Short mmCIF file of C-alpha atoms in Angstrom, two decimals:
data_model
loop_
_atom_site.label_atom_id
_atom_site.label_comp_id
_atom_site.label_asym_id
_atom_site.label_seq_id
_atom_site.Cartn_x
_atom_site.Cartn_y
_atom_site.Cartn_z
CA UNK A 525 0.00 0.00 0.00
CA UNK A 526 0.99 3.58 0.43
CA UNK A 527 4.63 4.26 1.09
CA UNK A 528 5.93 7.01 3.36
CA UNK A 529 6.53 10.41 1.84
CA UNK A 530 9.05 12.90 3.18
CA UNK A 531 9.89 16.57 3.41
CA UNK A 532 13.63 16.96 3.93
CA UNK A 533 14.75 20.18 5.65
CA UNK A 534 18.21 20.30 4.08
CA UNK A 535 20.03 19.12 0.98
CA UNK A 536 21.98 16.64 3.15
CA UNK A 537 18.75 15.09 4.39
CA UNK A 538 17.48 14.85 0.82
CA UNK A 539 20.71 13.16 -0.34
CA UNK A 540 20.45 10.72 2.56
CA UNK A 541 16.90 9.83 1.50
CA UNK A 542 18.08 9.37 -2.08
CA UNK A 543 20.84 7.04 -0.94
CA UNK A 544 18.81 5.07 1.61
CA UNK A 545 15.48 4.74 -0.21
CA UNK A 546 15.92 6.10 -3.72
CA UNK A 547 13.11 8.53 -2.87
CA UNK A 548 11.60 10.31 -5.90
CA UNK A 549 12.35 14.03 -5.77
CA UNK A 550 9.28 16.25 -6.23
CA UNK A 551 10.14 19.87 -7.04
CA UNK A 552 7.23 21.87 -8.49
CA UNK A 553 5.02 18.82 -8.77
CA UNK A 554 3.64 19.86 -12.15
CA UNK A 555 4.55 16.52 -13.73
CA UNK A 556 4.42 14.08 -10.79
CA UNK A 557 1.11 15.35 -9.37
CA UNK A 558 -0.52 15.15 -12.79
CA UNK A 559 0.97 11.79 -13.80
CA UNK A 560 -0.19 10.24 -10.52
CA UNK A 561 -3.48 12.01 -9.95
CA UNK A 562 -6.35 9.89 -8.69
CA UNK A 563 -9.17 12.41 -8.48
CA UNK A 564 -10.88 14.78 -6.08
CA UNK A 565 -10.05 14.17 -2.44
CA UNK A 566 -7.58 11.40 -3.21
CA UNK A 567 -3.85 11.67 -2.57
CA UNK A 568 -1.49 10.66 -5.39
CA UNK A 569 0.10 7.26 -4.75
CA UNK A 570 3.50 6.29 -6.15
CA UNK A 571 5.26 2.97 -5.87
CA UNK A 572 8.30 4.53 -4.25
CA UNK A 573 8.63 7.10 -1.45
CA UNK A 574 8.43 10.71 -2.60
CA UNK A 575 10.43 13.52 -1.05
CA UNK A 576 9.16 17.04 -1.52
CA UNK A 577 12.25 19.17 -2.08
CA UNK A 578 10.41 22.35 -3.14
CA UNK A 579 11.75 24.25 -0.12
CA UNK A 580 15.47 23.45 -0.39
CA UNK A 581 17.18 26.84 -0.62
CA UNK A 582 20.51 25.22 -1.59
CA UNK A 583 19.08 24.42 -5.03
CA UNK A 584 17.53 27.78 -5.87
CA UNK A 585 18.66 30.86 -7.71
CA UNK A 586 20.49 32.13 -10.78
CA UNK A 587 24.19 33.08 -10.68
CA UNK A 588 26.22 34.89 -13.33
CA UNK A 589 29.81 33.63 -12.96
CA UNK A 590 32.92 35.68 -13.72
CA UNK A 591 33.65 33.66 -16.85
CA UNK A 592 30.25 34.69 -18.24
CA UNK A 593 28.58 31.34 -17.66
CA UNK A 594 25.16 31.29 -16.00
CA UNK A 595 24.32 28.73 -13.33
CA UNK A 596 20.66 28.00 -12.64
CA UNK A 597 19.76 26.06 -9.48
CA UNK A 598 17.59 23.00 -10.09
CA UNK A 599 14.65 24.42 -8.11
CA UNK A 600 14.55 27.72 -10.00
CA UNK A 601 11.10 28.13 -11.54
CA UNK A 602 10.28 28.77 -15.19
CA UNK A 603 8.84 32.14 -14.15
CA UNK A 604 12.10 33.16 -12.47
CA UNK A 605 14.07 32.07 -15.54
CA UNK A 606 11.73 33.90 -17.94
CA UNK A 607 12.15 37.18 -16.03
CA UNK A 608 15.89 36.88 -15.40
CA UNK A 609 18.21 39.50 -16.89
CA UNK A 610 21.20 37.15 -17.15
CA UNK A 611 19.72 33.94 -18.57
CA UNK A 612 20.44 33.57 -22.33
CA UNK A 613 17.65 34.56 -24.71
CA UNK A 614 16.82 31.10 -26.09
CA UNK A 615 16.27 29.73 -22.58
CA UNK A 616 14.17 32.73 -21.51
CA UNK A 617 11.99 32.32 -24.59
CA UNK A 618 11.38 28.65 -23.82
CA UNK A 619 10.67 29.38 -20.14
CA UNK A 620 8.20 32.14 -20.94
CA UNK A 621 6.30 29.82 -23.30
CA UNK A 622 5.78 27.04 -20.75
CA UNK A 623 2.17 26.45 -19.72
CA UNK A 624 0.65 29.61 -18.28
CA UNK A 625 1.43 31.97 -15.38
CA UNK A 626 0.53 29.61 -12.52
CA UNK A 627 2.42 26.67 -14.00
CA UNK A 628 5.51 28.82 -14.58
CA UNK A 629 5.40 29.79 -10.90
CA UNK A 630 5.67 26.12 -9.88
CA UNK A 631 7.53 24.21 -12.61
CA UNK A 632 11.30 24.01 -12.13
CA UNK A 633 14.24 23.60 -14.48
CA UNK A 634 15.42 20.53 -12.57
CA UNK A 635 12.01 18.92 -12.91
CA UNK A 636 11.76 19.72 -16.60
CA UNK A 637 15.16 18.09 -17.19
CA UNK A 638 14.59 15.14 -14.85
CA UNK A 639 11.23 14.35 -16.45
CA UNK A 640 13.11 14.12 -19.77
CA UNK A 641 10.08 14.43 -21.99
CA UNK A 642 11.08 14.98 -25.63
CA UNK A 643 8.41 17.70 -25.58
CA UNK A 644 9.88 19.41 -22.51
CA UNK A 645 10.49 23.09 -23.22
CA UNK A 646 13.79 23.80 -21.46
CA UNK A 647 16.14 20.97 -22.56
CA UNK A 648 15.85 22.04 -26.22
CA UNK A 649 17.51 25.49 -25.93
CA UNK A 650 19.83 24.26 -23.16
CA UNK A 651 21.20 21.55 -25.44
CA UNK A 652 21.64 24.14 -28.20
CA UNK A 653 23.84 26.13 -25.80
CA UNK A 654 25.94 23.11 -24.71
CA UNK A 655 24.61 23.43 -21.16
CA UNK A 656 25.93 21.05 -18.52
CA UNK A 657 24.11 19.54 -15.56
CA UNK A 658 25.69 19.32 -12.13
CA UNK A 659 24.67 16.16 -10.27
CA UNK A 660 25.18 15.83 -6.55
CA UNK A 661 25.32 12.86 -4.17
CA UNK A 662 27.14 12.03 -0.93
CA UNK A 663 30.02 10.88 -3.10
CA UNK A 664 30.45 14.39 -4.47
CA UNK A 665 29.49 16.15 -7.67
CA UNK A 666 29.82 15.28 -11.33
CA UNK A 667 29.20 17.38 -14.39
CA UNK A 668 28.13 16.31 -17.82
CA UNK A 669 26.63 17.73 -20.98
CA UNK A 670 22.84 17.84 -20.76
CA UNK A 671 22.79 16.24 -24.21
CA UNK A 672 24.56 13.20 -22.72
CA UNK A 673 22.54 13.26 -19.48
CA UNK A 674 19.19 12.90 -21.26
CA UNK A 675 19.42 9.47 -22.88
CA UNK A 676 15.98 9.19 -24.45
CA UNK A 677 12.29 9.72 -23.80
CA UNK A 678 11.91 9.81 -20.00
CA UNK A 679 15.40 8.36 -19.57
CA UNK A 680 18.32 10.11 -17.90
CA UNK A 681 21.71 9.18 -16.51
CA UNK A 682 20.63 10.18 -12.96
CA UNK A 683 21.75 7.60 -10.40
CA UNK A 684 19.28 6.59 -7.68
CA UNK A 685 21.46 8.33 -5.05
CA UNK A 686 21.82 11.58 -7.00
CA UNK A 687 19.92 14.83 -7.37
CA UNK A 688 20.16 17.43 -10.13
CA UNK A 689 21.89 20.36 -8.45
CA UNK A 690 22.09 22.95 -11.19
CA UNK A 691 22.51 23.69 -14.87
CA UNK A 692 25.50 25.65 -16.18
CA UNK A 693 25.19 27.51 -19.49
CA UNK A 694 28.50 28.58 -21.06
CA UNK A 695 28.70 32.13 -22.46
CA UNK A 696 27.88 32.81 -26.11
CA UNK A 697 27.73 35.81 -28.37
CA UNK A 698 25.59 34.92 -31.36
CA UNK A 699 25.15 37.05 -34.46
CA UNK A 700 21.78 35.45 -35.17
CA UNK A 701 19.34 33.66 -32.87
CA UNK A 702 16.11 31.83 -33.62
CA UNK A 703 13.50 30.21 -31.39
CA UNK A 704 10.13 28.84 -32.32
CA UNK A 705 7.68 26.70 -30.38
CA UNK A 706 4.67 25.37 -32.20
CA UNK A 707 1.72 24.43 -30.00
CA UNK A 708 -2.04 24.19 -30.34
CA UNK A 709 -2.60 27.47 -28.46
CA UNK A 710 -0.63 30.49 -27.33
CA UNK A 711 -0.79 29.35 -23.70
CA UNK A 712 -1.11 26.03 -21.88
CA UNK A 713 0.22 24.19 -24.92
CA UNK A 714 2.58 21.26 -24.99
CA UNK A 715 5.09 21.58 -27.83
CA UNK A 716 4.06 19.97 -31.10
CA UNK A 717 7.46 20.89 -32.45
CA UNK A 718 10.18 23.35 -31.55
CA UNK A 719 13.45 24.59 -32.94
CA UNK A 720 16.29 26.72 -31.68
CA UNK A 721 19.11 27.89 -33.90
CA UNK A 722 22.07 30.21 -33.53
CA UNK A 723 25.01 31.34 -35.62
CA UNK A 724 28.11 33.47 -35.35
CA UNK A 725 29.10 35.21 -38.59
CA UNK A 726 32.42 37.08 -38.92
CA UNK A 727 33.61 38.76 -42.11
CA UNK A 728 31.31 36.71 -44.30
CA UNK A 729 32.33 33.46 -42.65
CA UNK A 730 30.02 31.29 -40.52
CA UNK A 731 32.19 30.69 -37.46
CA UNK A 732 29.58 28.85 -35.40
CA UNK A 733 26.30 27.28 -36.41
CA UNK A 734 24.01 25.12 -34.34
CA UNK A 735 20.39 24.04 -34.08
CA UNK A 736 18.30 21.83 -31.83
CA UNK A 737 14.96 20.17 -32.51
CA UNK A 738 12.41 19.49 -29.76
CA UNK A 739 9.48 17.04 -29.99
CA UNK A 740 11.01 15.58 -33.14
CA UNK A 741 12.33 12.31 -31.73
CA UNK A 742 12.85 10.47 -28.42
CA UNK A 743 15.06 13.30 -27.17
CA UNK A 744 16.19 16.77 -28.22
CA UNK A 745 18.14 16.40 -31.44
CA UNK A 746 21.28 18.20 -32.49
CA UNK A 747 23.05 16.95 -35.56
CA UNK A 748 26.75 17.82 -35.32
CA UNK A 749 27.16 16.23 -38.72
CA UNK A 750 24.69 18.65 -40.30
CA UNK A 751 26.01 21.63 -38.31
CA UNK A 752 29.58 20.94 -39.46
CA UNK A 753 28.44 21.28 -43.08
CA UNK A 754 27.75 24.97 -42.44
CA UNK A 755 30.54 25.82 -40.03
CA UNK A 756 33.63 27.58 -41.49
CA UNK A 757 31.85 28.09 -44.78
CA UNK A 758 31.48 31.46 -46.44
CA UNK A 759 27.92 32.78 -46.57
CA UNK A 760 28.04 32.82 -50.39
CA UNK A 761 28.53 29.03 -50.35
CA UNK A 762 25.55 28.36 -48.11
CA UNK A 763 22.72 28.35 -50.69
CA UNK A 764 24.26 25.39 -52.51
CA UNK A 765 24.85 23.51 -49.21
CA UNK A 766 21.29 23.99 -47.93
CA UNK A 767 19.72 20.93 -49.66
CA UNK A 768 22.38 18.55 -48.31
CA UNK A 769 22.20 20.22 -44.90
CA UNK A 770 18.41 19.80 -44.75
CA UNK A 771 18.76 16.15 -45.81
CA UNK A 772 21.27 15.52 -43.04
CA UNK A 773 19.01 17.19 -40.47
CA UNK A 774 16.04 15.21 -41.73
CA UNK A 775 17.97 11.97 -41.23
CA UNK A 776 18.82 13.00 -37.67
CA UNK A 777 15.26 13.61 -36.49
CA UNK A 778 12.75 10.80 -35.99
CA UNK A 779 9.28 12.17 -35.26
CA UNK A 780 6.88 9.33 -34.42
CA UNK A 781 3.54 11.03 -35.04
CA UNK A 782 2.68 13.25 -38.01
CA UNK A 783 6.21 12.73 -39.32
CA UNK A 784 5.59 14.47 -42.62
CA UNK A 785 4.33 17.61 -40.94
CA UNK A 786 7.15 17.65 -38.44
CA UNK A 787 9.81 17.04 -41.07
CA UNK A 788 8.46 19.69 -43.45
CA UNK A 789 8.03 22.28 -40.74
CA UNK A 790 11.50 21.63 -39.33
CA UNK A 791 13.00 22.11 -42.80
CA UNK A 792 11.04 25.34 -43.28
CA UNK A 793 12.27 26.78 -39.98
CA UNK A 794 15.89 25.87 -40.73
CA UNK A 795 15.56 27.31 -44.23
CA UNK A 796 14.23 30.57 -42.82
CA UNK A 797 17.17 30.85 -40.42
CA UNK A 798 19.77 30.09 -43.10
CA UNK A 799 18.11 32.58 -45.43
CA UNK A 800 18.59 35.32 -42.81
CA UNK A 801 22.30 34.50 -42.63
CA UNK A 802 22.72 34.45 -46.41
CA UNK A 803 20.79 37.72 -46.84
CA UNK A 804 22.94 39.32 -44.15
CA UNK A 805 19.83 40.48 -42.31
CA UNK A 806 20.14 42.80 -39.32
CA UNK A 807 21.99 41.04 -36.52
CA UNK A 808 19.92 39.75 -33.63
CA UNK A 809 16.73 37.75 -33.41
CA UNK A 810 15.38 36.17 -36.58
CA UNK A 811 11.65 35.65 -36.82
CA UNK B 951 12.93 16.03 8.37
CA UNK B 952 9.71 17.95 8.78
CA UNK B 953 7.05 16.02 10.71
CA UNK B 954 4.40 18.71 10.54
CA UNK B 955 3.50 21.19 7.86
CA UNK B 956 2.98 24.68 9.25
CA UNK B 957 1.76 27.45 6.99
CA UNK B 958 -0.70 30.31 6.94
CA UNK B 959 -3.95 30.48 5.01
CA UNK B 960 -5.62 33.89 4.75
CA UNK B 961 -3.58 35.00 7.75
CA UNK B 962 -4.50 32.05 9.96
CA UNK B 963 -1.96 29.49 11.12
CA UNK B 964 -2.55 25.95 9.86
CA UNK B 965 -0.82 22.86 11.19
CA UNK B 966 -1.12 19.73 9.05
CA UNK B 967 0.38 16.40 9.94
CA UNK B 968 -1.06 14.03 7.32
CA UNK B 969 0.35 12.82 4.02
CA UNK B 970 2.58 15.54 2.54
CA UNK B 971 1.44 14.49 -0.95
CA UNK B 972 -2.17 15.49 -0.19
CA UNK B 973 -3.21 18.07 -2.74
CA UNK B 974 -3.41 21.61 -1.42
CA UNK B 975 -6.86 22.04 -3.00
CA UNK B 976 -8.17 19.15 -0.87
CA UNK B 977 -6.69 20.62 2.31
CA UNK B 978 -8.21 24.02 1.51
CA UNK B 979 -11.65 22.73 0.57
CA UNK B 980 -12.09 19.67 2.76
CA UNK B 981 -10.07 20.41 5.90
CA UNK B 982 -10.44 24.18 6.00
CA UNK B 983 -13.84 24.53 4.32
CA UNK B 984 -12.60 27.11 1.83
CA UNK B 985 -14.94 26.02 -0.93
CA UNK B 986 -14.51 29.23 -2.89
CA UNK B 987 -11.50 27.39 -4.32
CA UNK B 988 -12.93 25.35 -7.20
CA UNK B 989 -11.54 22.25 -8.83
CA UNK B 990 -12.01 21.82 -12.57
CA UNK B 991 -9.48 19.70 -14.39
CA UNK B 992 -7.34 18.53 -11.48
CA UNK B 993 -4.17 18.82 -13.55
CA UNK B 994 -3.23 22.48 -13.52
CA UNK B 995 -4.70 23.30 -16.91
CA UNK B 996 -7.93 25.17 -16.16
CA UNK B 997 -7.01 27.59 -13.38
CA UNK B 998 -10.25 27.19 -11.37
CA UNK B 999 -8.26 26.25 -8.25
CA UNK B 1000 -5.84 29.18 -8.56
CA UNK B 1001 -4.63 30.64 -5.28
CA UNK B 1002 -1.75 32.88 -4.32
CA UNK B 1003 1.19 31.22 -2.61
CA UNK B 1004 3.93 33.53 -1.33
CA UNK B 1005 2.77 36.26 -3.68
CA UNK B 1006 2.65 34.04 -6.77
CA UNK B 1007 -0.35 32.61 -8.59
CA UNK B 1008 -0.36 28.79 -8.51
CA UNK B 1009 -2.87 26.03 -9.18
CA UNK B 1010 -3.65 24.31 -5.87
CA UNK B 1011 -4.69 21.01 -7.49
CA UNK B 1012 -1.12 20.08 -8.39
CA UNK B 1013 0.65 21.48 -5.34
CA UNK B 1014 1.23 18.93 -2.59
CA UNK B 1015 0.58 20.39 0.86
CA UNK B 1016 4.13 19.37 1.78
CA UNK B 1017 5.42 22.08 -0.54
CA UNK B 1018 3.73 24.74 1.60
CA UNK B 1019 5.96 24.79 4.69
CA UNK B 1020 6.22 28.40 5.87
CA UNK B 1021 4.07 29.61 2.98
CA UNK B 1022 1.50 32.40 3.04
CA UNK B 1023 -1.55 31.21 1.11
CA UNK B 1024 -4.31 33.53 -0.05
CA UNK B 1025 -7.62 32.21 -1.37
CA UNK B 1026 -10.65 34.08 -2.67
CA UNK B 1027 -12.01 34.05 0.90
CA UNK B 1028 -8.91 35.89 2.10
CA UNK B 1029 -9.11 38.75 -0.35
CA UNK B 1030 -12.85 39.08 -0.88
CA UNK B 1031 -13.39 41.60 1.92
CA UNK B 1032 -10.16 43.55 1.49
CA UNK B 1033 -10.16 46.85 -0.36
CA UNK B 1034 -8.29 45.32 -3.31
CA UNK B 1035 -10.49 42.25 -3.37
CA UNK B 1036 -13.65 44.36 -3.34
CA UNK B 1037 -12.26 46.49 -6.15
CA UNK B 1038 -11.89 43.41 -8.38
CA UNK B 1039 -15.15 41.74 -7.32
CA UNK B 1040 -17.13 44.98 -7.84
CA UNK B 1041 -15.53 45.47 -11.26
CA UNK B 1042 -16.44 41.88 -12.23
CA UNK B 1043 -20.05 42.54 -11.16
CA UNK B 1044 -20.33 45.93 -12.85
CA UNK B 1045 -18.57 44.70 -15.99
CA UNK B 1046 -20.81 41.67 -16.37
CA UNK B 1047 -17.85 39.32 -16.17
CA UNK B 1048 -19.73 36.50 -14.45
CA UNK B 1049 -22.02 33.95 -16.00
CA UNK B 1050 -21.99 30.52 -14.38
CA UNK B 1051 -19.31 31.68 -11.97
CA UNK B 1052 -17.28 28.49 -11.64
CA UNK B 1053 -14.07 29.98 -13.04
CA UNK B 1054 -14.48 33.32 -11.30
CA UNK B 1055 -12.62 32.69 -8.00
CA UNK B 1056 -9.60 31.62 -10.07
CA UNK B 1057 -10.02 34.58 -12.41
CA UNK B 1058 -10.19 36.98 -9.47
CA UNK B 1059 -7.01 35.48 -7.99
CA UNK B 1060 -5.25 35.76 -11.36
CA UNK B 1061 -6.38 39.39 -11.65
CA UNK B 1062 -5.21 40.06 -8.10
CA UNK B 1063 -1.77 38.57 -8.81
CA UNK B 1064 -1.51 40.66 -11.98
CA UNK B 1065 -2.52 43.99 -10.42
CA UNK B 1066 -0.20 43.43 -7.44
CA UNK B 1067 2.79 43.29 -9.80
CA UNK B 1068 1.50 45.44 -12.66
CA UNK B 1069 -0.94 48.21 -11.58
CA UNK B 1070 -1.42 49.56 -15.12
CA UNK B 1071 -1.75 46.49 -17.37
CA UNK B 1072 -2.44 46.65 -21.09
CA UNK B 1073 -5.15 44.44 -22.52
CA UNK B 1074 -2.41 42.08 -23.69
CA UNK B 1075 -0.98 41.91 -20.15
CA UNK B 1076 -4.44 40.99 -18.83
CA UNK B 1077 -4.90 38.27 -21.45
CA UNK B 1078 -1.49 36.78 -20.59
CA UNK B 1079 -2.29 36.95 -16.87
CA UNK B 1080 -5.50 34.92 -17.28
CA UNK B 1081 -4.16 32.68 -20.06
CA UNK B 1082 -4.15 29.73 -17.64
CA UNK B 1083 -7.76 30.30 -16.57
CA UNK B 1084 -10.41 28.68 -18.71
CA UNK B 1085 -13.95 30.10 -18.90
CA UNK B 1086 -16.50 28.21 -20.98
CA UNK B 1087 -19.28 30.84 -20.72
CA UNK B 1088 -18.13 34.36 -21.41
CA UNK B 1089 -15.70 34.30 -24.30
CA UNK B 1090 -13.36 36.24 -21.99
CA UNK B 1091 -13.93 39.76 -23.34
CA UNK B 1092 -16.08 40.91 -20.42
CA UNK B 1093 -13.62 39.41 -17.95
CA UNK B 1094 -10.72 41.22 -19.62
CA UNK B 1095 -12.68 44.49 -19.63
CA UNK B 1096 -13.61 44.04 -15.97
CA UNK B 1097 -9.98 43.54 -14.96
CA UNK B 1098 -9.05 46.68 -16.91
CA UNK B 1099 -11.89 48.41 -15.04
CA UNK B 1100 -10.51 47.21 -11.70
CA UNK B 1101 -7.09 48.56 -12.66
CA UNK B 1102 -8.40 52.01 -13.62
CA UNK B 1103 -10.84 52.29 -10.73
CA UNK B 1104 -8.33 51.03 -8.19
CA UNK B 1105 -5.68 53.51 -9.31
CA UNK B 1106 -3.46 54.22 -6.30
CA UNK B 1107 -4.76 51.11 -4.56
CA UNK B 1108 -2.56 48.98 -6.81
CA UNK B 1109 0.55 51.19 -6.73
#
């Protein structure tokens, strides 16, 4: 029957519970409470103990480090991220498009990553930016690329004695940035498809180019193979590379439902972004 | 480890020692009798159960009570007779914002949260602020106008 549920007072207590019982961490509750709801007046029941870590101050807040990287504590909410002045644009865009006001006041970055839904809003821009996760246990901390941490739909590399401590986003200075989330409504919409892209152009040369696709496969997809086709190429060469680039990106994504729509729309978004680079449009955000 | 959950609801101290996963909406409605808090979808999508927790609008159907330690909770009952609460409720009445009424406590809480942080909202600001609150009667326009009315009538009240 029902297992015990806990409210640790400190990070140490939470780590002890992770180690001793593999307790499931509940941050904002916006996934766990919905996935396990049983109806009016009934408490959610899970097959393992749950620990409510919403109050742990050690895991909250946004820090701008001296090297320009931004560290976001796992329990920082989408609302706090959306209104931050230091969080990179792509991530703020994704955070401000999550659910609606009340959800953004509860949902956390750690929860969004830990839940590892391919439709999750935050992993997509974070993976674009080569963000790393910091994982903590009694044994210490380890750091890895978020792209490696999320292994597939609902699968992560989190050990049963670990918690997500924070996310670190390295500094970037993009010439062009693009973000688009396609949902059924303006608010309270789960992503049907999303795309982030960014490029650095110097003296007619594409120095950096990257993109990430959300809701287009079992996890967020970045194709280094496709990206490398554009990087270190002159912008005059890009038009002739575009068809091969789009083919490579198309091979990398694997949308399960409405694949034709998702593939076509992904290609259209990438085409739009590349067109802005080729046309040397005003630097900044591409729409 | 916390054994008891102590928080405040509408200014009154509450001590809860049951299952920390119990939904806040159930504690508010069933233990505390605050039935102005409505439950619609039960999954944070409709906004009927919206309340204010530590100054922020949240949906109480997906918040476990164990996440409320030390929190200040405000429900419709807690603001209804305050000057700000009356300003919104009167504007809703005068603006014809209410039909069946089920979504209204949540709408009022969303309006309250908005005006607390943004005393002079644009129509767009209002629509974003209530974008998580579903109303199946009105088509929203009269609710939006009523919130704008509360902002203009309230004036200094919201500053």
